[in-house]
Coordinates of N, CA and C and ligand atoms in Angstrom, one line a residue:
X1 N 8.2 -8.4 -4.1 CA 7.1 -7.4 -4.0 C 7.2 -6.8 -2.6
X2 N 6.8 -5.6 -2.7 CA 6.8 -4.5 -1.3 C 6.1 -4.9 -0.8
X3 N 5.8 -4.5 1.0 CA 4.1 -4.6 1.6 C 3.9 -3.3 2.3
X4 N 3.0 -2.8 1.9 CA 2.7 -1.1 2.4 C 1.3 -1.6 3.3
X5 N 1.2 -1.2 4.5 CA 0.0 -1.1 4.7 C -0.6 0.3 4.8
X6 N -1.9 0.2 4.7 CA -2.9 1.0 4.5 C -3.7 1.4 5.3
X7 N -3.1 2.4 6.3 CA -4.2 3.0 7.4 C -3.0 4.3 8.0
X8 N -4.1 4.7 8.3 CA -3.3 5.9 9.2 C -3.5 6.2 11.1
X9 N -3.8 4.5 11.4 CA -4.0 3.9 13.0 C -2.3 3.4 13.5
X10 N -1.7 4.5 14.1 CA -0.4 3.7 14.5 C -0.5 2.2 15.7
X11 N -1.5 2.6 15.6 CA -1.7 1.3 16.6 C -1.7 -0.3 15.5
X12 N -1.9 -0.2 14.9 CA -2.3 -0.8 13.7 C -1.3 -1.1 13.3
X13 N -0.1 -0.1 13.4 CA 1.1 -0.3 12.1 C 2.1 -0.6 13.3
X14 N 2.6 0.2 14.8 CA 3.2 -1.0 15.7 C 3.6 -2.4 15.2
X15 N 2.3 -3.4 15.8 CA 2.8 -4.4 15.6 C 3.1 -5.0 14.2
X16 N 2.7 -4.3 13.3 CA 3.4 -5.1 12.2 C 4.4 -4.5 11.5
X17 N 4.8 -3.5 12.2 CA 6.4 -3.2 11.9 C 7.5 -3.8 12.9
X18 N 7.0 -4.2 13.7 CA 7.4 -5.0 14.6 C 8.1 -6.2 13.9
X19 N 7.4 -6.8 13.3 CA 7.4 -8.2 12.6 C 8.7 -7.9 11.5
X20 N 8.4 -6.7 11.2 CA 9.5 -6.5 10.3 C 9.3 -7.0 8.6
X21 N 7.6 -7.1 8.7 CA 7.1 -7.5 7.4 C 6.9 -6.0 6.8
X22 N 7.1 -5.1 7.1 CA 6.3 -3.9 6.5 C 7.6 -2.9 5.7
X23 N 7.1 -2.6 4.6 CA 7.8 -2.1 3.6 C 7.8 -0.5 3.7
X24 N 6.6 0.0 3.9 CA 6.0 1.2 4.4 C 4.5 1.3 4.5
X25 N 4.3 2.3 4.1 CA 2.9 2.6 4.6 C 1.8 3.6 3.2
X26 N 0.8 3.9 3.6 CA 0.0 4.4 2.5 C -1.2 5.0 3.5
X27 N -1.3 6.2 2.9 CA -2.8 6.9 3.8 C -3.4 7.5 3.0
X28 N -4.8 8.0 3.1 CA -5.5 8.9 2.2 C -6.4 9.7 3.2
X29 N -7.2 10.6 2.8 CA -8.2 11.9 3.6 C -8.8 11.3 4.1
X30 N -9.4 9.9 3.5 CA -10.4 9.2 4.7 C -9.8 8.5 5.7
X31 N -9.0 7.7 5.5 CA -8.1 6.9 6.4 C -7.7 8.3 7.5
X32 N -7.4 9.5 6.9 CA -6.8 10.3 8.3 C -7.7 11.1 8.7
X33 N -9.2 11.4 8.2 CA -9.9 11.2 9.1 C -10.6 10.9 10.1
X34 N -10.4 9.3 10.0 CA -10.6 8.6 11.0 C -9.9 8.7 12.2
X35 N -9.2 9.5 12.2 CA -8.0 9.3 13.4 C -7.7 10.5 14.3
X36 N -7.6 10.9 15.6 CA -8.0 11.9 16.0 C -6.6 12.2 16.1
X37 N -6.0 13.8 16.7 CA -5.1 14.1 16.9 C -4.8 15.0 14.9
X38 N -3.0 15.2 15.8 CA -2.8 15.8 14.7 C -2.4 15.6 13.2
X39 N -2.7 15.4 12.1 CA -2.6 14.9 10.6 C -0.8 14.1 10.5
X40 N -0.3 15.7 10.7 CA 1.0 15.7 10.6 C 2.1 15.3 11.1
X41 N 1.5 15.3 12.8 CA 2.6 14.3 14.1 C 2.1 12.8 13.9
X42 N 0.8 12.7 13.4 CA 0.4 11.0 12.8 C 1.4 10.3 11.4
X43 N 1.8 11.3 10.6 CA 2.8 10.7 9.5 C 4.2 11.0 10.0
X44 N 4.2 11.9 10.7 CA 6.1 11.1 11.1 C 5.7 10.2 11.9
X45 N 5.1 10.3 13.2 CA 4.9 9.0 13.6 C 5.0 7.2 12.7
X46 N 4.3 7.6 12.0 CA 4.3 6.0 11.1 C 5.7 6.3 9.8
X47 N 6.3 7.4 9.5 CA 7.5 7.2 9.5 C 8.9 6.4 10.2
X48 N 8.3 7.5 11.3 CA 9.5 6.6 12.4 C 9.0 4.9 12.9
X49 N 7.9 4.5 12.5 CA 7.8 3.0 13.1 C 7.9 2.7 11.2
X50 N 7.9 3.0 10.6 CA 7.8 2.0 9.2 C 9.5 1.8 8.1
X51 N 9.7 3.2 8.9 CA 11.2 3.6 7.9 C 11.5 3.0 6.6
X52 N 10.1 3.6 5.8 CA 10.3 3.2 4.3 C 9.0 4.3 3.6
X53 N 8.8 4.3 2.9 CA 7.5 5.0 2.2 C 6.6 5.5 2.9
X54 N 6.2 6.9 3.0 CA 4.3 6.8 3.6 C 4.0 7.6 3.0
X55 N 2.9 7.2 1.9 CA 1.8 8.5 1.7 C 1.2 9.0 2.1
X56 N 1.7 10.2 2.0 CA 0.6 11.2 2.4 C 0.1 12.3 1.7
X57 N -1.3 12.1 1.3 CA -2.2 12.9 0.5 C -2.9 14.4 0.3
X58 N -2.4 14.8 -0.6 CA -2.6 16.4 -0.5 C -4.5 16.6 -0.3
X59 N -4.9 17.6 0.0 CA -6.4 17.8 -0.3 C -7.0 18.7 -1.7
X60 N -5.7 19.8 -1.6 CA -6.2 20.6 -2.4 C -6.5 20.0 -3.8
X61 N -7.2 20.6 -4.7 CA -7.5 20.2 -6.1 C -6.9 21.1 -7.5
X62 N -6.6 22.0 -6.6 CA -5.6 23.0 -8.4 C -4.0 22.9 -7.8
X63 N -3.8 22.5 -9.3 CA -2.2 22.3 -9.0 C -1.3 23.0 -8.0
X64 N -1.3 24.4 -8.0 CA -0.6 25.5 -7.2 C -0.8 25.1 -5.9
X65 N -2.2 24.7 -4.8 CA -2.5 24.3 -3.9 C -1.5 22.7 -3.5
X66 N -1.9 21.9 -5.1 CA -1.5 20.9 -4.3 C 0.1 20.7 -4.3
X67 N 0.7 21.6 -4.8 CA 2.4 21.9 -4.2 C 2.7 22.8 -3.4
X68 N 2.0 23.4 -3.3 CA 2.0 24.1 -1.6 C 2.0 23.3 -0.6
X69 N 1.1 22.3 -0.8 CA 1.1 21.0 0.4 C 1.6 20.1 -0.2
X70 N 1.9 19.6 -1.0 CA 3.1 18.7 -1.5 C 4.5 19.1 -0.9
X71 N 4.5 20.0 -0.9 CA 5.9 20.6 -0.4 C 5.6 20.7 1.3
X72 N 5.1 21.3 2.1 CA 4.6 21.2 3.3 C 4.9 19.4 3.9
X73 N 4.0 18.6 3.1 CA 3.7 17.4 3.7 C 5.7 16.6 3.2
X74 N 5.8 16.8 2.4 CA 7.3 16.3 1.9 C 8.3 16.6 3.2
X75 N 8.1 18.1 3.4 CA 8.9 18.8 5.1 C 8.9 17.9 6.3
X76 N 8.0 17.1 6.3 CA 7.7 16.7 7.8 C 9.0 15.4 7.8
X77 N 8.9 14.9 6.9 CA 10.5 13.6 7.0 C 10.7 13.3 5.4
X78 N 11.7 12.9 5.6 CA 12.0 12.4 4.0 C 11.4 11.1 3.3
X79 N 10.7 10.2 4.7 CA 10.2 9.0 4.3 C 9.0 9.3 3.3
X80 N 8.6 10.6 3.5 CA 7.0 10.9 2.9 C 7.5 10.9 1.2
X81 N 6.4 10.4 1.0 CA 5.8 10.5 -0.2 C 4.5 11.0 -0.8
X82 N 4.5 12.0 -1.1 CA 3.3 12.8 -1.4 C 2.5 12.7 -2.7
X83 N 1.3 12.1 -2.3 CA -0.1 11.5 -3.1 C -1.0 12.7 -3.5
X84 N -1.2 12.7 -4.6 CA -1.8 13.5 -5.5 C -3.2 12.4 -6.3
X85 N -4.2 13.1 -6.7 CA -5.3 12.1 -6.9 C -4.5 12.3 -9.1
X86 N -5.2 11.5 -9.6 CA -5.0 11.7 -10.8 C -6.2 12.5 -12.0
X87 N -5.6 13.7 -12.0 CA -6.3 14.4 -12.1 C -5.2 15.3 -13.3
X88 N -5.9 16.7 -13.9 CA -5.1 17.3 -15.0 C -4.3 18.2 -13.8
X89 N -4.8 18.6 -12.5 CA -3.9 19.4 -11.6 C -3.2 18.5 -11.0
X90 N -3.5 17.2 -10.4 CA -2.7 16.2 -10.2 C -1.2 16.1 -11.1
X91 N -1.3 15.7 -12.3 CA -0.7 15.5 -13.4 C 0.4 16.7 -12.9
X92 N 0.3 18.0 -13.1 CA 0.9 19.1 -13.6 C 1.5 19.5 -11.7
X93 N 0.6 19.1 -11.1 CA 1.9 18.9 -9.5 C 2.6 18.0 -9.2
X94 N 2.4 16.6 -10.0 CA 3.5 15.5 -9.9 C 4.6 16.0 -10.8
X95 N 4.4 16.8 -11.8 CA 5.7 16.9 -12.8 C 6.4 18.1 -12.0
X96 N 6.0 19.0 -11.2 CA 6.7 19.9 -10.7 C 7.7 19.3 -9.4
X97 N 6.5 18.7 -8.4 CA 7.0 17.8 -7.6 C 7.9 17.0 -7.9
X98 N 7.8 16.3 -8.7 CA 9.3 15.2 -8.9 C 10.3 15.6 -9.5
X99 N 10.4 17.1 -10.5 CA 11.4 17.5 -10.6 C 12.0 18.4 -9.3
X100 N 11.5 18.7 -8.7 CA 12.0 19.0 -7.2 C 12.8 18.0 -6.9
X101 N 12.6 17.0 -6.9 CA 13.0 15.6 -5.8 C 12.2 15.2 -4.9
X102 N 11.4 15.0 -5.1 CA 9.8 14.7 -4.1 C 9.4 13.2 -4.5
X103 N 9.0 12.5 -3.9 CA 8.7 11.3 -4.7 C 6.9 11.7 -4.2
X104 N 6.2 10.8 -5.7 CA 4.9 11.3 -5.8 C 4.5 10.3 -5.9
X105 N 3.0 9.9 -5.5 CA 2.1 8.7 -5.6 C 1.1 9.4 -6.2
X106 N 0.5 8.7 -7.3 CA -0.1 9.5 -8.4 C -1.5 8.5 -7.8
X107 N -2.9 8.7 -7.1 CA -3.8 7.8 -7.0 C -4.9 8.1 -7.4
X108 N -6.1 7.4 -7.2 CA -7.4 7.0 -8.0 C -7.3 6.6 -9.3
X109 N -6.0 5.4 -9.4 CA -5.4 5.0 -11.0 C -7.0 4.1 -11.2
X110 N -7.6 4.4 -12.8 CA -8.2 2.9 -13.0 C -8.3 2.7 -14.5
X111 N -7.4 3.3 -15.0 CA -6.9 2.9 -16.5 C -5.4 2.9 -16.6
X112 N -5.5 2.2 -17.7 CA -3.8 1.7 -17.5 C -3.5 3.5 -18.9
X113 N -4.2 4.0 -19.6 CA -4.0 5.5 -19.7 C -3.9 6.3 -18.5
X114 N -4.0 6.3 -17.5 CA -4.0 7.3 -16.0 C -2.7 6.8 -16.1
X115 N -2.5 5.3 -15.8 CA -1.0 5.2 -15.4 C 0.6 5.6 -16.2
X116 N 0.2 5.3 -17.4 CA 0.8 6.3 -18.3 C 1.3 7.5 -18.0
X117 N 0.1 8.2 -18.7 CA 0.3 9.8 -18.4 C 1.1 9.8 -17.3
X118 N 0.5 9.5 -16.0 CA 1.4 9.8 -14.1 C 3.0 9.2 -14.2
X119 N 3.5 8.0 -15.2 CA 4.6 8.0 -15.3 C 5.5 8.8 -16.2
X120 N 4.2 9.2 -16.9 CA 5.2 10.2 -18.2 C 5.9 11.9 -17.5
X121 N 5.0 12.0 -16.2 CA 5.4 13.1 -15.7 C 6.1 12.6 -14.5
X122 N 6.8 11.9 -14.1 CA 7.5 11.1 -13.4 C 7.8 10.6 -12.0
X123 N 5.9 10.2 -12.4 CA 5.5 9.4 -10.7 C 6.7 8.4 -10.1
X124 N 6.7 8.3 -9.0 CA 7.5 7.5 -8.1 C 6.5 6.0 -8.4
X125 N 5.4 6.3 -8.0 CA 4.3 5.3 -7.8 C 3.1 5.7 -8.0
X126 N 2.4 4.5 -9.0 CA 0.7 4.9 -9.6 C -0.4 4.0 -8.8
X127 N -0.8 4.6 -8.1 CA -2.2 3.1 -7.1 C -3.2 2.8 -8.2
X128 N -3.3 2.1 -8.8 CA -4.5 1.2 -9.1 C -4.9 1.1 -8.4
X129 N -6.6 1.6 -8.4 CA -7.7 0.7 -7.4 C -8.4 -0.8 -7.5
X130 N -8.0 -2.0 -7.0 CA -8.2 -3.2 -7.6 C -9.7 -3.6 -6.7
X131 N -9.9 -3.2 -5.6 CA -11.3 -3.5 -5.2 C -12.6 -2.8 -6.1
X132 N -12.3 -1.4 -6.1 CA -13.4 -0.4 -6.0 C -13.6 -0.6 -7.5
X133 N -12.5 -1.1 -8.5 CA -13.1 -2.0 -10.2 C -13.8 -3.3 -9.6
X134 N -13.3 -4.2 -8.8 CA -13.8 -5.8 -8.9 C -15.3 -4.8 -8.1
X135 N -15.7 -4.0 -7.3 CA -17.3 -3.3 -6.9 C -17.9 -3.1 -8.0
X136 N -17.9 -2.8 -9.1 CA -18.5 -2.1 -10.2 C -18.9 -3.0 -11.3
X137 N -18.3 -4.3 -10.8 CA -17.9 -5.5 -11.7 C -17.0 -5.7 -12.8
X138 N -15.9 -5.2 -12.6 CA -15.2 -5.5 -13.8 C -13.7 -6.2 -12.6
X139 N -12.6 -6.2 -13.0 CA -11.8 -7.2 -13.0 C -10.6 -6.3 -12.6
X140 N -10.6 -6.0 -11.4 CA -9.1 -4.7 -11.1 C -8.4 -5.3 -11.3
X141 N -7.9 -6.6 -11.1 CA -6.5 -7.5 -11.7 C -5.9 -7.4 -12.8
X142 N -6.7 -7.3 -13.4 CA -7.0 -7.0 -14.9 C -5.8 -5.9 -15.4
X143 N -6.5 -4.5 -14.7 CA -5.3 -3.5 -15.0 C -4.0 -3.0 -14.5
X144 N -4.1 -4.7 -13.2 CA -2.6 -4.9 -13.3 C -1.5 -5.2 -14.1
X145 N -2.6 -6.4 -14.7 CA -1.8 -6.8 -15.9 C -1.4 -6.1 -16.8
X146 N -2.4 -4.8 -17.6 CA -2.0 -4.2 -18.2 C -0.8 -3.1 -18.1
X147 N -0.9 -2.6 -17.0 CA 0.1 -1.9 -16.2 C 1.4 -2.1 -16.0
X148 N 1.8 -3.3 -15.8 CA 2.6 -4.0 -15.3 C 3.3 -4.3 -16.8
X149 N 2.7 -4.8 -17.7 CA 3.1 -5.0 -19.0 C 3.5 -3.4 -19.6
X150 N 2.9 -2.5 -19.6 CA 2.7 -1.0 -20.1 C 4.3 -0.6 -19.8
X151 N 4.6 -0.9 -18.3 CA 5.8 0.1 -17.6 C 7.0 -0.9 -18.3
X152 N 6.6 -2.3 -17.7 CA 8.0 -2.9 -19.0 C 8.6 -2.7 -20.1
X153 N 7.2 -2.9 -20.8 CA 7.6 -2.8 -22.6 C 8.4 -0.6 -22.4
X154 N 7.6 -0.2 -21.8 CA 8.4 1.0 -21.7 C 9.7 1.6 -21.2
X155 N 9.9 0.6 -19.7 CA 11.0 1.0 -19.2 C 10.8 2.1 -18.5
X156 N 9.5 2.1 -17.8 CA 9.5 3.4 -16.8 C 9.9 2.6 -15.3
X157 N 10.1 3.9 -14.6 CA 11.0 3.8 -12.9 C 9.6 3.2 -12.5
X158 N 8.5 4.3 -12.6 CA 7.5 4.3 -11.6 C 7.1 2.9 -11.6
X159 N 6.5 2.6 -10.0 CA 6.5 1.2 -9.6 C 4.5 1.3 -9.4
X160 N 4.5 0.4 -9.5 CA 3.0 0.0 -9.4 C 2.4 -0.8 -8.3
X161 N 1.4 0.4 -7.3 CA 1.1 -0.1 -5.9 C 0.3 -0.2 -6.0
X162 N -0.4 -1.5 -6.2 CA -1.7 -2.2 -5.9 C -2.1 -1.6 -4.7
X163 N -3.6 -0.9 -4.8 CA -3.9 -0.3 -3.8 C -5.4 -1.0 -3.9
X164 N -6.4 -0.8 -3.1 CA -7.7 -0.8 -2.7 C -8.1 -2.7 -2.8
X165 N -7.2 -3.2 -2.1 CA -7.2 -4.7 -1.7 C -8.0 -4.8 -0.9
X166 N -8.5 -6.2 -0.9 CA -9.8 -6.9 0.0 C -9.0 -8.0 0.1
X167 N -8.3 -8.6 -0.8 CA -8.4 -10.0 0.0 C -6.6 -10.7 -0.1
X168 N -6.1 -12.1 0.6 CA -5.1 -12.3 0.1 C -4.9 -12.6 -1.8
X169 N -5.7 -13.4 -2.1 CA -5.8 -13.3 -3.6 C -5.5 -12.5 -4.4
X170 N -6.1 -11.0 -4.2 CA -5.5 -10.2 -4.8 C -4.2 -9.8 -4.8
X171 N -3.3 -9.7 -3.3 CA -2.1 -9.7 -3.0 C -1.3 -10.9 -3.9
X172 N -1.2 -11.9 -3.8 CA -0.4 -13.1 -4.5 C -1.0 -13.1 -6.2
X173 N -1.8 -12.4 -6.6 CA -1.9 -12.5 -8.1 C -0.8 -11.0 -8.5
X174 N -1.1 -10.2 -7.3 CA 0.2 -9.0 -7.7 C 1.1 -8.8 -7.9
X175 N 1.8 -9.4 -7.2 CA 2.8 -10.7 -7.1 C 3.5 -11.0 -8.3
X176 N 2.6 -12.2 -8.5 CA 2.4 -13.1 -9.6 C 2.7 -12.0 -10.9
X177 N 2.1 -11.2 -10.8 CA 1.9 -10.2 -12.3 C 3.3 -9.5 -12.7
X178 N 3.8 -9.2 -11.3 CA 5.2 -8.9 -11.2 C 4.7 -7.1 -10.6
X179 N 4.3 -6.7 -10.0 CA 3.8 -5.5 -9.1 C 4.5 -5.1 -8.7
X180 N 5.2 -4.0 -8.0 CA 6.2 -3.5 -7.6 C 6.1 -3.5 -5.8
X181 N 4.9 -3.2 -5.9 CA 4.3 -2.9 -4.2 C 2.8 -3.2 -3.9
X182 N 2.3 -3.9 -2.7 CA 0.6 -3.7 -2.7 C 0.7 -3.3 -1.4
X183 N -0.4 -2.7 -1.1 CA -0.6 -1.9 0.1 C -1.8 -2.3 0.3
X184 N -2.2 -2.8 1.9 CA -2.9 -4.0 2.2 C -3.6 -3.2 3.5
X185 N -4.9 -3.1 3.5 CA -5.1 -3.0 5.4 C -5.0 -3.9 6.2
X186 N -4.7 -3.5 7.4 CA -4.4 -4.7 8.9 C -5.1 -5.6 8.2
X187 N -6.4 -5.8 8.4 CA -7.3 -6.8 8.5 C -7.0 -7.7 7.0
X188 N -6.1 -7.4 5.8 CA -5.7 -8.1 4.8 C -4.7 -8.6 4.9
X189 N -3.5 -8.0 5.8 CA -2.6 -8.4 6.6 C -2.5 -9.7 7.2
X190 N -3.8 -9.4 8.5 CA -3.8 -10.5 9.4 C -4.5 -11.8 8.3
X191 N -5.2 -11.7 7.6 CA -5.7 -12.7 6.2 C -3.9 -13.7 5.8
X192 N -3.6 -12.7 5.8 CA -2.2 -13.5 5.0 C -1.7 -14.7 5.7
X193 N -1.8 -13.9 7.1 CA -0.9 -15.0 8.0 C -1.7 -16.6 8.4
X194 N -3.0 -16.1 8.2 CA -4.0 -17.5 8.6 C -4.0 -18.8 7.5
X195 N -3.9 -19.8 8.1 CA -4.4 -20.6 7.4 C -5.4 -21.8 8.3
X196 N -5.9 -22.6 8.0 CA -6.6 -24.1 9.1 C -5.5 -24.9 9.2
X197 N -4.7 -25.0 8.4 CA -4.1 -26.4 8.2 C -2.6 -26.2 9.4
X198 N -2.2 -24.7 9.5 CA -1.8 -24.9 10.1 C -1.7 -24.7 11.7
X199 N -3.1 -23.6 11.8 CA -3.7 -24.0 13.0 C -3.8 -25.5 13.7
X200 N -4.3 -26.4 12.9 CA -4.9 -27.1 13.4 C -3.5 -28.2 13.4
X201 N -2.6 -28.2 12.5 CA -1.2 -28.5 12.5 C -0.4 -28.7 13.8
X202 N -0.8 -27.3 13.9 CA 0.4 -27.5 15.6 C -0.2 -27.6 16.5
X203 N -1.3 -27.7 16.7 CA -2.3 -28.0 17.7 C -1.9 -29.5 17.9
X204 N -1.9 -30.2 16.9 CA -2.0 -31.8 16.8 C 0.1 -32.3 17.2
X205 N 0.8 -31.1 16.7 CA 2.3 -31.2 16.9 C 2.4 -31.2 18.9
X206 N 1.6 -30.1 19.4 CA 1.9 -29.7 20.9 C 1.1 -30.8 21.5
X207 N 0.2 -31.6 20.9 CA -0.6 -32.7 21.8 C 0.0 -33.9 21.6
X208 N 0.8 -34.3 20.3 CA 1.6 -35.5 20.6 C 2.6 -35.1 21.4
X209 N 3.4 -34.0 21.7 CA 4.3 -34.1 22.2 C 4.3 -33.9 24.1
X210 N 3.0 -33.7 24.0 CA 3.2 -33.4 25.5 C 2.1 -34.8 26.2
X211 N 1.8 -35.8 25.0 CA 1.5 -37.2 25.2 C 2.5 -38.0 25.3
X212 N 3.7 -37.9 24.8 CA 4.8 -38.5 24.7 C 5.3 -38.1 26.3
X213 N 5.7 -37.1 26.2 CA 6.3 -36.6 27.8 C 5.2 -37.0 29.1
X214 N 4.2 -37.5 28.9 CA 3.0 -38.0 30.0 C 3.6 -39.6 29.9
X215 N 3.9 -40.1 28.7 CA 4.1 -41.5 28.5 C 5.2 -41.5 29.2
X216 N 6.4 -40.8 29.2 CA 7.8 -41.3 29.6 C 7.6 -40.8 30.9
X217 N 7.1 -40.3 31.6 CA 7.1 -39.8 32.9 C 6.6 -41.1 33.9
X218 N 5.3 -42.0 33.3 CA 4.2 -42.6 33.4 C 5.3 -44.3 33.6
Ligands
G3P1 O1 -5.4 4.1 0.0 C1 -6.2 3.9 -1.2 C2 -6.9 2.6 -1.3 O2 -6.2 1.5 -0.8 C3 -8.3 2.7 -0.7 O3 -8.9 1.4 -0.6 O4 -10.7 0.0 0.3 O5 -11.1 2.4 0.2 O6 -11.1 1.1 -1.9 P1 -10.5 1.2 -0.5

């Protein structure tokens, strides 16, 4: 499984492209409003530090609009991938878009029918939202499963990016489900790497050993 993270803070994505854990990247309107400067020197930028996938999200809402900036945001590097919401003008600029050669991220998936359709016109990648279902109370894991089953039994390309994560759980059940990609913010990131046991593991590893070296010196 891929790991995309989810922000449009290069400070953010730096160090964890660093690590060399990072697959690519994922942004949306709100994520790049939060961020000053310019939209478009911010997505090559996390191109050039991720050199793999980055979405980046059109605004417009009628088809014609959103391939005018589909095509715009596509220009800026080839790493882009341009995100369309799933919608009937969404639908009808992914199918334009991908016959171009554009790779498309079809998002605000929350039926395994959205994900369909967006593969039938031949999304790259469909985001499922898996938090903003488990908010409303129902079970976003859930429409991974279905999803994930849906594109097999069919045999479609498009890959399935767990999007709108909270926690490691939901990452390792993604996984598990057989998910193509999840896209994680820092802060679900940094979740990954923690545990106690092994905090407190090597704490206990550097104190015998630097008791032992007091013993032999002694
Ligand atoms: O990028 C789309 C998605 O990951 C948003 O997540 O936390 O706003 O539901 P969230």
């Amino acid at each position: 499984m891929k790991l995309f993270v989810d922000t449009g803070n290069i400070k953010e994505i730096a160090p964890l492209a660093a690590l060399g854990i990072l697959d690519g990247a994922t942004t949306n309107p709100s994520l790049m409003a939060k961020e000053g400067g310019d939209p478009r020197a911010i997505i090559k930028s996390i191109c050039d530090l991720v050199q793999g996938p980055v979405s980046a999200e059109v605004v417009a809402t009628d088809a014609d609009g959103m391939i005018r900036e589909g095509r715009d945001l596509a220009a800026i590097d080839p790493h882009v991938v341009v995100k369309v919401p799933f919608t009937k003008a969404g639908v009808a600029a992914c199918r334009t878009l991908a016959a171009e050669g554009t790779r498309v991220n079809v998002t605000l998936i929350f039926s395994a029918a959205q994900a369909w359709l967006a593969a039938k016109v031949g999304a790259a990648y469909v985001s499922p939202f898996v938090g903003r279902l488990d908010d409303i109370g129902a079970t976003g894991m859930n429409l991974i499963q279905e999803i994930v089953d849906l594109f097999g039994h069919a045999g479609y390309e498009t890959e399935v990016l767990v999007a709108s994560v909270r926690n490691p759980i939901h990452v390792i059940e993604a996984g598990r489900m057989g998910a193509g990609v999840v896209t994680c913010p820092p802060s679900v990131i940094e979740q990954l790497f923690k545990h106690p046991l092994t905090d407190s593991g090597l704490e206990r590893f550097l104190k015998d050993w630097e008791q032992a070296q007091g013993a032999k010196k002694a």
